[in-house]
Amino acid sequence: MRSSAKRAPRPSPSASWDNPLDQLLGYQLRRASFAMLSDLSAGIGKLDLRITEMSVLMVIHANPDISQSDIGRVLGIQRANMVPLITQLERRTLVSRGETRGRAQSLRLTPEGEALVRRCREAIAEHEARYTKLFSPKERQDLLRCLPRIWQDDMLPEESDL
Amino acid sequence: MRSSAKRAPRPSPSASWDNPLDQLLGYQLRRASFAMLSDLSAGIGKLDLRITEMSVLMVIHANPDISQSDIGRVLGIQRANMVPLITQLERRTLVSRGETRGRAQSLRLTPEGEALVRRCREAIAEHEARYTKLFSPKERQDLLRCLPRIWQDDMLPEESDL
DNA sequence: TATTGTTATACTCTATAACTATA
DNA sequence: TATAGTTATAGAGTATAACAATA
């Protein structure tokens, strides 16, 4: 089930092909993102969690009584896709639904959920450490400073929207 | 069909939640990668191409007579997943199969494929320009210098493999 | 009327296993 | 035996449309 951590058969040392995408920022982001996702997925998978599930737990932990829709807004997940996520986490008694404000339900972690979040944090720390050591402190800081510009403040569209 | 370019309803300015993932390199990469993928997808979609299809065309263009498996190795796509990709591109007469060396078939772009690659390049250039302007020349260069470390030379696994 | 939770559905990308063909 | 192409299938993530309930 779990996609085991990248274990490429050591890219064939013989022929070397030209990759015309190498100088594209988007391509580099995609490959880098995929590599880190795979690595984290392996670590988190030992807790029988997927990355999105883990992310949801972390957000609820940091924001008790947040609603399902708001979690989606924080993480960039659509309302409709939050439903099976929360259902599953509730089924595992990691999350519980509390009072309802309007139609919204406030979500909290169960003690079991809190415990799992702590284990997630350890796994994440190990994971991040593996990659952080690839960079100087300044390089890492620059990455964390630059990357949010790409997706936050959502890129004023060129075309005016009348 | 096409996932229209990110046009978020302007993240609700009212409540602001804590996102505990914000300081994680992996999270920033995922969000940034997704944003650029969506934007490029919109541009490339006008040519009725998906990003993976476009990537394959670009690699064949840069490496005439490359085989299907080798394209996969360059782009990080598995052999099995290359099959429907090439089949579809051949059906649209963008790619043609040439001589076979062993079991491998050498792939080339048709004139139609070459023409489409030129249009792809324009779309990509516009797309990259939209994001390049978010960074100073040095910042962009640093990004392109740092990111490959994450996925190339594939991260010596911690556990020795006997 | 706007927002939330919900259902259903579909598409893309990725992963695995197993088969065939060829050097 | 190793590699290439192939088939089939499954699992995640994401997207859209539509509906009910609630303020």
mmCIF file of N, CA and C (backbone and C1' of nucleotides) in Angstrom, chain B residues 3 30 34 67-69 73 79-80 83 97 103-105, chain D residues 2-10 12-16:
data_model
loop_
_atom_site.group_PDB
_atom_site.id
_atom_site.type_symbol
_atom_site.label_atom_id
_atom_site.label_comp_id
_atom_site.label_asym_id
_atom_site.label_seq_id
_atom_site.Cartn_x
_atom_site.Cartn_y
_atom_site.Cartn_z
ATOM 1 N N SER B 3 -8.446 22.445 -15.422
ATOM 2 C CA SER B 3 -8.522 23.094 -14.112
ATOM 3 C C SER B 3 -8.105 24.545 -14.297
ATOM 4 N N ARG B 30 5.317 21.832 -1.913
ATOM 5 C CA ARG B 30 4.068 21.276 -2.423
ATOM 6 C C ARG B 30 3.128 22.378 -2.876
ATOM 7 N N PHE B 34 2.262 23.096 -6.766
ATOM 8 C CA PHE B 34 0.888 22.989 -7.215
ATOM 9 C C PHE B 34 0.425 24.264 -7.919
ATOM 10 N N SER B 67 14.167 6.320 -26.588
ATOM 11 C CA SER B 67 13.123 5.300 -26.392
ATOM 12 C C SER B 67 12.179 5.724 -25.282
ATOM 13 N N GLN B 68 11.073 5.054 -25.255
ATOM 14 C CA GLN B 68 10.007 5.284 -24.288
ATOM 15 C C GLN B 68 10.518 5.132 -22.845
ATOM 16 N N SER B 69 11.270 4.081 -22.613
ATOM 17 C CA SER B 69 11.784 3.833 -21.265
ATOM 18 C C SER B 69 12.754 4.923 -20.842
ATOM 19 N N ARG B 73 12.877 7.526 -17.696
ATOM 20 C CA ARG B 73 13.983 7.718 -16.756
ATOM 21 C C ARG B 73 14.328 9.192 -16.622
ATOM 22 N N ARG B 79 7.919 3.141 -16.672
ATOM 23 C CA ARG B 79 7.716 2.481 -17.960
ATOM 24 C C ARG B 79 6.232 2.258 -18.253
ATOM 25 N N ALA B 80 5.566 1.647 -17.281
ATOM 26 C CA ALA B 80 4.169 1.267 -17.489
ATOM 27 C C ALA B 80 3.296 2.481 -17.774
ATOM 28 N N VAL B 83 3.290 4.062 -21.518
ATOM 29 C CA VAL B 83 2.597 3.432 -22.641
ATOM 30 C C VAL B 83 1.378 4.223 -23.126
ATOM 31 N N ARG B 97 6.928 6.300 -34.337
ATOM 32 C CA ARG B 97 7.903 5.291 -33.930
ATOM 33 C C ARG B 97 8.772 4.949 -35.124
ATOM 34 N N ARG B 103 14.326 -4.425 -28.323
ATOM 35 C CA ARG B 103 12.887 -4.243 -28.176
ATOM 36 C C ARG B 103 12.529 -2.759 -28.233
ATOM 37 N N ALA B 104 13.522 -1.923 -27.987
ATOM 38 C CA ALA B 104 13.259 -0.479 -27.915
ATOM 39 C C ALA B 104 12.922 0.109 -29.269
ATOM 40 N N GLN B 105 11.995 1.050 -29.242
ATOM 41 C CA GLN B 105 11.631 1.751 -30.468
ATOM 42 C C GLN B 105 12.097 3.188 -30.366
ATOM 43 P P DA D 2 19.654 -10.916 -14.388
ATOM 44 O "O5'" DA D 2 19.528 -9.708 -15.410
ATOM 45 C "C5'" DA D 2 20.660 -9.358 -16.192
ATOM 46 C "C4'" DA D 2 20.260 -8.328 -17.224
ATOM 47 C "C3'" DA D 2 19.370 -7.209 -16.673
ATOM 48 O "O3'" DA D 2 19.776 -5.974 -17.242
ATOM 49 C "C1'" DA D 2 18.274 -8.301 -18.451
ATOM 50 P P DT D 3 19.083 -4.623 -16.735
ATOM 51 O "O5'" DT D 3 18.254 -4.175 -18.023
ATOM 52 C "C5'" DT D 3 18.899 -4.144 -19.286
ATOM 53 C "C4'" DT D 3 17.869 -3.964 -20.367
ATOM 54 C "C3'" DT D 3 16.828 -2.863 -20.079
ATOM 55 O "O3'" DT D 3 16.772 -2.006 -21.202
ATOM 56 C "C1'" DT D 3 15.762 -4.856 -20.724
ATOM 57 P P DA D 4 15.788 -0.731 -21.180
ATOM 58 O "O5'" DA D 4 14.582 -1.242 -22.080
ATOM 59 C "C5'" DA D 4 14.832 -1.534 -23.449
ATOM 60 C "C4'" DA D 4 13.534 -1.724 -24.193
ATOM 61 C "C3'" DA D 4 12.461 -0.670 -23.915
ATOM 62 O "O3'" DA D 4 11.916 -0.226 -25.137
ATOM 63 C "C1'" DA D 4 11.654 -2.847 -23.339
ATOM 64 P P DG D 5 10.818 0.934 -25.118
ATOM 65 O "O5'" DG D 5 9.452 0.121 -25.168
ATOM 66 C "C5'" DG D 5 9.167 -0.653 -26.332
ATOM 67 C "C4'" DG D 5 7.971 -1.545 -26.060
ATOM 68 C "C3'" DG D 5 6.687 -0.795 -25.721
ATOM 69 O "O3'" DG D 5 5.709 -1.098 -26.705
ATOM 70 C "C1'" DG D 5 7.059 -2.614 -24.232
ATOM 71 P P DT D 6 4.260 -0.406 -26.665
ATOM 72 O "O5'" DT D 6 3.458 -1.378 -25.701
ATOM 73 C "C5'" DT D 6 3.377 -2.754 -26.034
ATOM 74 C "C4'" DT D 6 2.666 -3.517 -24.922
ATOM 75 C "C3'" DT D 6 1.370 -2.876 -24.426
ATOM 76 O "O3'" DT D 6 0.290 -3.542 -25.080
ATOM 77 C "C1'" DT D 6 2.664 -3.908 -22.681
ATOM 78 P P DT D 7 -1.169 -2.961 -24.960
ATOM 79 O "O5'" DT D 7 -1.669 -3.631 -23.614
ATOM 80 C "C5'" DT D 7 -1.814 -5.043 -23.535
ATOM 81 C "C4'" DT D 7 -2.247 -5.426 -22.139
ATOM 82 C "C3'" DT D 7 -3.469 -4.667 -21.607
ATOM 83 O "O3'" DT D 7 -4.543 -5.589 -21.465
ATOM 84 C "C1'" DT D 7 -1.729 -4.821 -19.974
ATOM 85 P P DA D 8 -6.003 -5.111 -21.153
ATOM 86 O "O5'" DA D 8 -6.006 -5.225 -19.571
ATOM 87 C "C5'" DA D 8 -5.314 -6.302 -18.939
ATOM 88 C "C4'" DA D 8 -5.328 -6.090 -17.439
ATOM 89 C "C3'" DA D 8 -6.530 -5.274 -16.944
ATOM 90 O "O3'" DA D 8 -7.154 -5.984 -15.882
ATOM 91 C "C1'" DA D 8 -4.504 -4.387 -16.101
ATOM 92 P P DT D 9 -8.521 -5.431 -15.244
ATOM 93 O "O5'" DT D 9 -8.010 -4.815 -13.862
ATOM 94 C "C5'" DT D 9 -6.973 -5.501 -13.148
ATOM 95 C "C4'" DT D 9 -6.452 -4.610 -12.045
ATOM 96 C "C3'" DT D 9 -7.520 -3.707 -11.414
ATOM 97 O "O3'" DT D 9 -7.546 -3.937 -10.019
ATOM 98 C "C1'" DT D 9 -5.564 -2.489 -11.902
ATOM 99 P P DA D 10 -8.759 -3.456 -9.129
ATOM 100 O "O5'" DA D 10 -8.011 -2.646 -8.006
ATOM 101 C "C5'" DA D 10 -6.728 -3.086 -7.552
ATOM 102 C "C4'" DA D 10 -5.954 -1.911 -7.028
ATOM 103 C "C3'" DA D 10 -6.811 -0.931 -6.217
ATOM 104 O "O3'" DA D 10 -6.292 -0.864 -4.905
ATOM 105 C "C1'" DA D 10 -5.443 0.208 -7.815
ATOM 106 P P DA D 12 -4.071 4.784 -0.573
ATOM 107 O "O5'" DA D 12 -3.462 6.235 -0.705
ATOM 108 C "C5'" DA D 12 -4.325 7.172 -1.181
ATOM 109 C "C4'" DA D 12 -3.574 8.214 -1.901
ATOM 110 C "C3'" DA D 12 -4.195 9.541 -1.562
ATOM 111 O "O3'" DA D 12 -3.203 10.456 -1.194
ATOM 112 C "C1'" DA D 12 -4.299 9.095 -3.933
ATOM 113 P P DG D 13 -3.790 11.774 -0.484
ATOM 114 O "O5'" DG D 13 -4.028 12.764 -1.716
ATOM 115 C "C5'" DG D 13 -2.930 13.062 -2.560
ATOM 116 C "C4'" DG D 13 -3.382 14.010 -3.654
ATOM 117 C "C3'" DG D 13 -4.280 15.142 -3.169
ATOM 118 O "O3'" DG D 13 -3.740 16.377 -3.630
ATOM 119 C "C1'" DG D 13 -5.300 13.968 -4.976
ATOM 120 P P DT D 14 -4.434 17.743 -3.294
ATOM 121 O "O5'" DT D 14 -5.420 17.947 -4.538
ATOM 122 C "C5'" DT D 14 -4.884 17.982 -5.844
ATOM 123 C "C4'" DT D 14 -6.010 18.033 -6.850
ATOM 124 C "C3'" DT D 14 -7.021 19.148 -6.587
ATOM 125 O "O3'" DT D 14 -6.945 20.114 -7.630
ATOM 126 C "C1'" DT D 14 -8.065 17.079 -7.185
ATOM 127 P P DA D 15 -7.969 21.328 -7.665
ATOM 128 O "O5'" DA D 15 -9.215 20.761 -8.470
ATOM 129 C "C5'" DA D 15 -9.067 20.444 -9.854
ATOM 130 C "C4'" DA D 15 -10.453 20.270 -10.461
ATOM 131 C "C3'" DA D 15 -11.440 21.338 -10.000
ATOM 132 O "O3'" DA D 15 -11.924 22.081 -11.107
ATOM 133 C "C1'" DA D 15 -12.312 19.114 -9.646
ATOM 134 P P DT D 16 -12.997 23.247 -10.886
ATOM 135 O "O5'" DT D 16 -14.399 22.536 -11.112
ATOM 136 C "C5'" DT D 16 -14.525 21.570 -12.143
ATOM 137 C "C4'" DT D 16 -15.941 21.054 -12.172
ATOM 138 C "C3'" DT D 16 -16.978 22.070 -11.714
ATOM 139 O "O3'" DT D 16 -17.928 22.266 -12.745
ATOM 140 C "C1'" DT D 16 -17.221 20.015 -10.511
#
